[in-house]
Coordinates of C-alpha atoms in Angstrom, one line a residue:
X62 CA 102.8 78.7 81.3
X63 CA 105.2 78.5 84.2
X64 CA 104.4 80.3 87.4
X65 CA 107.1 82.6 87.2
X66 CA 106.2 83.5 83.9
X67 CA 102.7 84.1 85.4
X68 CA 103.8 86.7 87.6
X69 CA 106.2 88.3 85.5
X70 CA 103.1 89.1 83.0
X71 CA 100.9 90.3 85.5
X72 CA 103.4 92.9 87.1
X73 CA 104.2 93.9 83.9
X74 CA 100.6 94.4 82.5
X75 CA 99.7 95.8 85.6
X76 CA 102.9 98.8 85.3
X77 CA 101.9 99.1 82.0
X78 CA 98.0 100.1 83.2
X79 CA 99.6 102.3 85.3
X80 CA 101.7 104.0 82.9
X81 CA 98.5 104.0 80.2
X82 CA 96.2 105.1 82.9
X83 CA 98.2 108.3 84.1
X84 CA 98.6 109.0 80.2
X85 CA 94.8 109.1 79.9
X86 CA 94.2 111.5 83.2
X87 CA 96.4 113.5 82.1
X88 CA 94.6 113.8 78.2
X89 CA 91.2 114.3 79.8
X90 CA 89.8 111.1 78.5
X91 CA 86.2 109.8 80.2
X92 CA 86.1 107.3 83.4
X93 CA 83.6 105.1 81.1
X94 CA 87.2 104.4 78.5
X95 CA 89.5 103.9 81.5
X96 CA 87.2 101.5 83.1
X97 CA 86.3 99.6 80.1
X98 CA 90.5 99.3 79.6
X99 CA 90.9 97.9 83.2
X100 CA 88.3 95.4 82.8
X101 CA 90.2 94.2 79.5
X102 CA 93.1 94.0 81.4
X103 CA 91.4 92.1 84.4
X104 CA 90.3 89.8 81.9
X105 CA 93.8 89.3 79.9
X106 CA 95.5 88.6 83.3
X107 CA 92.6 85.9 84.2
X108 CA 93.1 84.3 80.7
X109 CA 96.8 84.1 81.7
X110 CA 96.1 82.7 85.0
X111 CA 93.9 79.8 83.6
X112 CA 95.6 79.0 80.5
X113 CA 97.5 75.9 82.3
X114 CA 94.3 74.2 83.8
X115 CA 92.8 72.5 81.3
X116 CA 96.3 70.5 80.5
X117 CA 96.2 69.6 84.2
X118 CA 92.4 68.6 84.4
X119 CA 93.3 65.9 81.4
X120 CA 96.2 64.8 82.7
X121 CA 93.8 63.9 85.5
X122 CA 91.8 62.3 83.9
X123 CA 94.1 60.5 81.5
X124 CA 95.5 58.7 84.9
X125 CA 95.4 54.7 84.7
X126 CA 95.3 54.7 88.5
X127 CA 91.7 56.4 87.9
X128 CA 89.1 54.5 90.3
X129 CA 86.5 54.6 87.2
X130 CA 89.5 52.1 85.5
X131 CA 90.0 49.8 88.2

């Protein structure tokens, strides 16, 4: 994934928490849930975050210039 599209996901999922969260005050619901849902969405967003570094780490490594080649 692209930066951009990085950010774009996280403000998003992070409005939408907001939105979700204020529902669930409001309904009476118990910390333990809300808690449990905002360590789901911590999780999604590092997921995201990562999901480009492995390509990167064997592109590395895939490198002729490599000094373990020479």
């Amino acid at each position: 994934m692209e930066k951009s599209t990085k950010i774009i996901v996280t403000i998003v999922a992070v409005i939408v928490w907001m939105i979700i969260n204020g529902l669930m005050h409001n309904a009476g619901v118990p910390a333990v849930v809300k808690n449990a849902f905002m360590f789901v969405l911590i999780a999604g967003l590092i997921a995201v975050w990562k999901s480009g570094k492995k390509n990167n780490d064997n592109n590395k490594n895939n490198n002729n210039s490599s000094i373990l080649q020479k």
